[in-house]
Coordinates of C-alpha atoms in Angstrom, one line a residue:
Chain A
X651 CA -56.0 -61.6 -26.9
X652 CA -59.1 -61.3 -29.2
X653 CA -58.8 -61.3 -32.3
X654 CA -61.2 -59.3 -35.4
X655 CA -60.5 -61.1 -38.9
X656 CA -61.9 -59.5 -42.2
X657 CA -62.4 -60.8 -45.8
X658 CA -61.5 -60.3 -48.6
X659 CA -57.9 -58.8 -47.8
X660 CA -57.8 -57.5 -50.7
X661 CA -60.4 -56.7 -53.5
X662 CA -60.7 -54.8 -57.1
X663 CA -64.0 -54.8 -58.6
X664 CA -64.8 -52.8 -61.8
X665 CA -66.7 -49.3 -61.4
X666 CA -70.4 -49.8 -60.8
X667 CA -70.0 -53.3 -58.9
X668 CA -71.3 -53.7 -55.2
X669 CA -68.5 -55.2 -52.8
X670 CA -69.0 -57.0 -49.6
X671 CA -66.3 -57.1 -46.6
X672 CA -67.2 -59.2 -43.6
X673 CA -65.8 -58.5 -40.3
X674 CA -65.6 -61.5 -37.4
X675 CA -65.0 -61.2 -34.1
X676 CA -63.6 -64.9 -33.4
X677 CA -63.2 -65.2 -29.9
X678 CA -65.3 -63.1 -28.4
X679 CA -69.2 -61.2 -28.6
X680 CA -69.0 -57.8 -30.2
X681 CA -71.6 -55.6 -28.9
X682 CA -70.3 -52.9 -31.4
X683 CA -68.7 -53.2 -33.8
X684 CA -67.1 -49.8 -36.1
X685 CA -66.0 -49.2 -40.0
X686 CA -63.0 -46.9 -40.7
X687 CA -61.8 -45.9 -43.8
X688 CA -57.8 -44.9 -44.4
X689 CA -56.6 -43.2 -46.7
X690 CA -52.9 -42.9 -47.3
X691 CA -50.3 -41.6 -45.1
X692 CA -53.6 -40.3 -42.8
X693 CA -55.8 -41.6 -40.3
X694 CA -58.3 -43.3 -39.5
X695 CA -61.5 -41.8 -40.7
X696 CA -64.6 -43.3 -38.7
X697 CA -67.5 -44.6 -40.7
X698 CA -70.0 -45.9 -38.7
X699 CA -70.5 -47.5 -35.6
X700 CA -72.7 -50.6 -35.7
X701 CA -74.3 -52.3 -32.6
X702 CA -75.9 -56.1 -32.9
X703 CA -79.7 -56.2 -33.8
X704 CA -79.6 -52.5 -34.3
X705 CA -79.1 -49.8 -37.3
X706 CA -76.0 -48.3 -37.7
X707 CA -74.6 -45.0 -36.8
X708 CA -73.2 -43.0 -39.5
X709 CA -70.8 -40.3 -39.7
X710 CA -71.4 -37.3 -40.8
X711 CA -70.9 -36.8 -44.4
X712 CA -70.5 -40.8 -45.1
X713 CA -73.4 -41.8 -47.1
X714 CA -75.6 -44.2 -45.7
X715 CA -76.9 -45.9 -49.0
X716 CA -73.6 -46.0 -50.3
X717 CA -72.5 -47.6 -47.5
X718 CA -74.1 -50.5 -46.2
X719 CA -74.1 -52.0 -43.0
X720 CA -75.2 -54.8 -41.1
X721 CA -74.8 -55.9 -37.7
X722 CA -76.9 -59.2 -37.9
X723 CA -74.9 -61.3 -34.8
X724 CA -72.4 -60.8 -31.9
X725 CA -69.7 -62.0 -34.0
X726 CA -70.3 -60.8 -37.6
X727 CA -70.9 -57.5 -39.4
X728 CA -71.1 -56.5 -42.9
X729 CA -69.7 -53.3 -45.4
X730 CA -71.2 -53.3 -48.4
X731 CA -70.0 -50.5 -50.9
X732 CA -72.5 -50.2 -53.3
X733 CA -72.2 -49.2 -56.9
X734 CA -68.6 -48.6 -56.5
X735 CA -66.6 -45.7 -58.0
X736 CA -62.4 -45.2 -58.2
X737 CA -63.1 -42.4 -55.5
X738 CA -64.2 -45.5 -53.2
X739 CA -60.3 -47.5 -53.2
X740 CA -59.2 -47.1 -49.8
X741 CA -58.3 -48.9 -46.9
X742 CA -61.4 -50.2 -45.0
X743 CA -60.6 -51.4 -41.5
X744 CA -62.9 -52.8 -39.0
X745 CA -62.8 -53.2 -34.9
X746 CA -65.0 -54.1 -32.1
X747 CA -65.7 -54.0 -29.1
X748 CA -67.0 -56.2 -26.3
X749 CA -67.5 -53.9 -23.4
X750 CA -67.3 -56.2 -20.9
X751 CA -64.6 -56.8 -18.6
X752 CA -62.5 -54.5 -21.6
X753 CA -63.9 -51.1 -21.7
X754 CA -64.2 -49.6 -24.5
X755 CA -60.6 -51.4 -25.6
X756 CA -61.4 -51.8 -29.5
X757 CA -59.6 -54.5 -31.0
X758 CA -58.8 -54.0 -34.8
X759 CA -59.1 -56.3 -38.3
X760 CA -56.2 -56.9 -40.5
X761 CA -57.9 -54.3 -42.8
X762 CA -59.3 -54.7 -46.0
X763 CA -57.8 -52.9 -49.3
X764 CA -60.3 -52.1 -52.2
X765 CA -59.5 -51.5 -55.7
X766 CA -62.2 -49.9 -57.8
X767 CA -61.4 -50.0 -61.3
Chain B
X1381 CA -67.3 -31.5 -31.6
X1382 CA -64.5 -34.1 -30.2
X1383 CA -61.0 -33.7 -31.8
X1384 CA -57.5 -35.2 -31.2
X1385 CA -54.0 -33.5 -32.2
X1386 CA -51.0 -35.1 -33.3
X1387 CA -48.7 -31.9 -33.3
X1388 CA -45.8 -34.0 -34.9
X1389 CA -46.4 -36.8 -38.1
X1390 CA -42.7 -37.6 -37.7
X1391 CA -40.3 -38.3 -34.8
X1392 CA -36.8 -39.5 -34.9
X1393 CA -34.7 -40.8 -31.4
X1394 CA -31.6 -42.1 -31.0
X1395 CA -31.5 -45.5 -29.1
X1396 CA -31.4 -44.9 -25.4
X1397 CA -32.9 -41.3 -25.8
X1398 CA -36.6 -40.3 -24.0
X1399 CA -39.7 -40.3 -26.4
X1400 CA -42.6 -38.0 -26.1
X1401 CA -45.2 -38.5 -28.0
X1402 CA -47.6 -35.5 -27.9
X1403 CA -51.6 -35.6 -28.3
X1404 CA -54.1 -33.0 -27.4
X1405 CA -57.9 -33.4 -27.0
X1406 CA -61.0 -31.3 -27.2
X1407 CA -63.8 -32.5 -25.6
X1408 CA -66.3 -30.8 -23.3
X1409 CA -67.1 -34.1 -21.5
X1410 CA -65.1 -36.8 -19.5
X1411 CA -63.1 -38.7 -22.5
X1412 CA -61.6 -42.0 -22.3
X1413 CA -58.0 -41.5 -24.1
X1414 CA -55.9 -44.1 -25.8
X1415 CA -52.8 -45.1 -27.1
X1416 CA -52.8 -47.8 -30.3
X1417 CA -49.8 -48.7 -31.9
X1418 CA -49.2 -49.8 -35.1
X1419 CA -45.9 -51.9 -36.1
X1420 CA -44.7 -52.6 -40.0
X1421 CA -47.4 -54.7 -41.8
X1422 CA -49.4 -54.8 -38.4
X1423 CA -52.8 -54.5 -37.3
X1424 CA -53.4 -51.8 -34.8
X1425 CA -53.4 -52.7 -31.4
X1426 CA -53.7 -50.9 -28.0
X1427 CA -51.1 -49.5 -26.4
X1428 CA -52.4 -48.3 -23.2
X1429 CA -55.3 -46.7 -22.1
X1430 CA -55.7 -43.6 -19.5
X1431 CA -58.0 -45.4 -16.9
X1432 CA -56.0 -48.4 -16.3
X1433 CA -52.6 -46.3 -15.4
X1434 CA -50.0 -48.6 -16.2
X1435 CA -47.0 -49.0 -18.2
X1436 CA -46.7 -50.9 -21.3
X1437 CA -43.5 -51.6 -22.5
X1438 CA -42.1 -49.1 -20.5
X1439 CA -44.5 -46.4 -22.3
X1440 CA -46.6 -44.5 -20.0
X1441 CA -49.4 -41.9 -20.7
X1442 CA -50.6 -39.6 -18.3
X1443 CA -54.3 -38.2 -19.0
X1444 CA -53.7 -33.8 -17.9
X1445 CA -57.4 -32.3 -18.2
X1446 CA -56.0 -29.1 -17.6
X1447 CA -53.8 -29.2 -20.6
X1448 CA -56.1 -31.1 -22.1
X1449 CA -53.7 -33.6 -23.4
X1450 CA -52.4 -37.6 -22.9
X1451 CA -48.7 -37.5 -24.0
X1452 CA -46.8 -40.9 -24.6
X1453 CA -44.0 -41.2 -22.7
X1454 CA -40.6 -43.3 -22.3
X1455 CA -37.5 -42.7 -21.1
X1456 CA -35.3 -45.2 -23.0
X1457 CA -36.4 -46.0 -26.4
X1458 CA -35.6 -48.7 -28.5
X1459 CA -35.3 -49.9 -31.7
X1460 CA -38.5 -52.4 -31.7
X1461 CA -40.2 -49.0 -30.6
X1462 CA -40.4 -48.1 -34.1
X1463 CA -44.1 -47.4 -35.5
X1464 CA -47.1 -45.8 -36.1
X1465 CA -48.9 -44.4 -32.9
X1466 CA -52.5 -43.1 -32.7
X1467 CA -54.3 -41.5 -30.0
X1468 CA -57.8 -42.0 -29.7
X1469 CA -60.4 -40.2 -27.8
X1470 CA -63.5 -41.9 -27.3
X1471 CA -66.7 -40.8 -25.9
X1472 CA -70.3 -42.7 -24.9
X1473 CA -73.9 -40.2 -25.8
X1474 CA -77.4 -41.5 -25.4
X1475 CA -75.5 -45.3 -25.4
X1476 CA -73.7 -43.9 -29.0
X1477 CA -70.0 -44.3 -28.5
X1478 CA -67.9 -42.2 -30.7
X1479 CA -64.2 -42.6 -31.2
X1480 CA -62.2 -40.0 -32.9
X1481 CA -58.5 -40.8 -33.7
X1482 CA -55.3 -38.6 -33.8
X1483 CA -53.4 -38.6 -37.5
X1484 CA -50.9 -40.5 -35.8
X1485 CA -47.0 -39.9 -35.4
X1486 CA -44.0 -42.1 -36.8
X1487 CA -41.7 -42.8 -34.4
X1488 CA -38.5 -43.6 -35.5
X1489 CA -35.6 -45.4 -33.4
X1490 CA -31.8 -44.7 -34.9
X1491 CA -29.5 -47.2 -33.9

């Protein structure tokens, strides 16, 4: 199956520090790729929704210039969390999506758990 | 405004016993509704989808527009069964595709 890797696993950063999580798609093209956040013991909360070469679709309420992020190849796209406050910590998970021959099928990272101090 | 409910965060089975797993949608267009599953220190994964019809580990979902919903459904459960599931509704506007999930339910499978 495919498979969607993110680093770092695991960050803490102190408050006021920008933070960058990658998301790779490693064996196949990601047309679109999408941010969630999670809090805990509730769901998945989408971000943004990212397509290559193109700006990315925001949420409403999530804050764009906060939240950074690029879409710069089929296999690779970027969260930055800018500035980073203790209301930030959460549990950032990433997906994507190939749309061909799979639908809309997303296929999910491991997940990515910040720590803002 | 597209919206998925999980009725129940919780759900305990005895082995051997049927499993539903409820979700409800709102949507005023054609969704595509999904199934992920999430098993201890897991990624998500999919489960099944609606369009494709079939039965994943002896799980099926039917898609009811009339009820509006896409219940999870299995008539024996087992003990691997045990996890997190989310139902997902996902939606394509002006080539913008949305995806909302459900808060998901905790199955639980008592030997």
């Amino acid at each position: 199956g495919a498979v969607v890797s993110q680093h770092p696993s695991r960050v803490i950063c102190k408050s006021g520090t920008s933070v960058k999580i990658e998301c790779r798609s490693l064996d196949f093209q990601a047309t679109t790729m999408f941010w969630y956040r999670q809090f805990p013991k509730q769901s998945l909360m989408l971000m943004a929704t990212s397509n290559e070469g193109s700006k990315a679709t925001y949420e409403q309420g999530v804050e764009k210039d906060k939240f950074l992020i690029n879409h710069a190849s089929l296999t690779l796209s970027t969260l930055t969390v800018t500035s980073a406050h203790p209301e930030d910590s959460s549990f950032y998970i990433c997906s994507a999506r190939s749309g061909r021959g799979r639908g809309n099928e997303q296929f999910f990272g491991p997940g990515t758990r910040l720590t803002v101090l | 405004a597209q919206r998925v409910t999980q009725p129940e965060k919780l759900l305990s089975v005895f082995k051997g016993a049927p499993v539903e797993l409820k979700c409800n949608y709102s949507y005023s267009g054609s969704p595509e509704l999904f199934w992920y599953v999430q098993y201890s220190r897991q990624r998500l994964q999919l489960l099944l989808r609606h369009i494709s019809r079939e039965s994943i580990k002896g799980f099926t979902a039917d898609l009811n527009k009339g009820e509006t919903s896409f219940h999870l459904k299995k008539p024996f459960a087992q003990e691997e069964d045990s996890a997190m599931y989310y139902c997902a509704l996902s939606s394509n506007s002006g080539g913008y595709q949305k995806v909302t999930f459900g808060i998901g339910t905790k199955l639980q499978v008592i030997p």
